[in-house]
DNA sequence: TACATACTTGCACAATTATGCAAGCATTTA
DNA sequence: TAAATGCTTGCATAATTGTGCAAGTATGTA
């Protein structure tokens, strides 16, 4: 495993490894439709600006994607991509590629 | 998902989400036998004291386990447990439990 | 006993991070 | 146009984190 890929994986895990960000991810798990940021604010008891920044981190790491709709931004999980990445890590840890 | 479980999962992901710690995990992936800390030092270019502290974090989160052997400590990955936890997260994200 | 090896711990420090508040921008509505 | 809504950004701050060095402990060896 080269350093670049290791860093990328670490960055993803770090993005997921914060309480409020993970809460946002869990919240999005339960939504069938994309949600705007104000709606997502409900799941963590922090300022809206904080939620905005956490969503930005998640978007930068490819965990969520968003669409701009008027003055709203609607977010959804990149479910299959993130799930696949986590499963690949699980496989590697369990020794599936040796 | 309750707050306690969310925090626990976030703590695990945070433990994995740092470059040198993830490097240690990857290194242990490739070892068939438990490795001592000095050997593990090779995979990250930081002081031995730093490796010691990272291994402590990984042990606290249950990522690795160790055995004391004389003046050495030999570390190994909790492969199946961590792999299972990551797969559960992947399943949840992909919506497998709805 | 003296020394070497394997690790841990205390201290200091720089860098990063999470946060709230206030002010900003963009868009929609009255 | 004025006001409301949804979100972002700048600033300040407290807390956390990663790191190296030096000194410590514990165990093995000469």
Tab-separated table of C-alpha atoms (C1' of nucleotides) in Angstrom, chain A residues 36-38 48-49 52-53 56 71-73 75, chain D residues 3-12 17-18:
chain	number	residue	atom	x	y	z
A	36	UNK	CA	-31.204	20.191	2.998
A	37	UNK	CA	-28.774	21.437	5.597
A	38	UNK	CA	-31.399	23.006	7.856
A	48	UNK	CA	-25.799	25.817	11.725
A	49	UNK	CA	-22.392	27.128	10.731
A	52	UNK	CA	-22.230	23.653	7.219
A	53	UNK	CA	-18.542	23.067	7.801
A	56	UNK	CA	-18.246	20.531	3.550
A	71	UNK	CA	-31.361	28.840	-1.902
A	72	UNK	CA	-31.175	25.306	-0.599
A	73	UNK	CA	-28.561	22.630	-0.924
A	75	UNK	CA	-27.401	16.412	0.460
D	3	DA	C1'	-37.702	41.352	4.290
D	4	DA	C1'	-37.138	36.529	5.118
D	5	DT	C1'	-34.758	32.152	4.348
D	6	DG	C1'	-30.781	29.077	3.648
D	7	DC	C1'	-26.301	28.719	3.867
D	8	DT	C1'	-21.227	30.323	4.194
D	9	DT	C1'	-17.247	32.834	6.019
D	10	DG	C1'	-14.139	35.546	9.099
D	11	DC	C1'	-12.692	35.862	13.596
D	12	DA	C1'	-11.580	34.369	18.156
D	17	DT	C1'	-3.582	15.909	18.713
D	18	DG	C1'	0.890	14.475	16.788
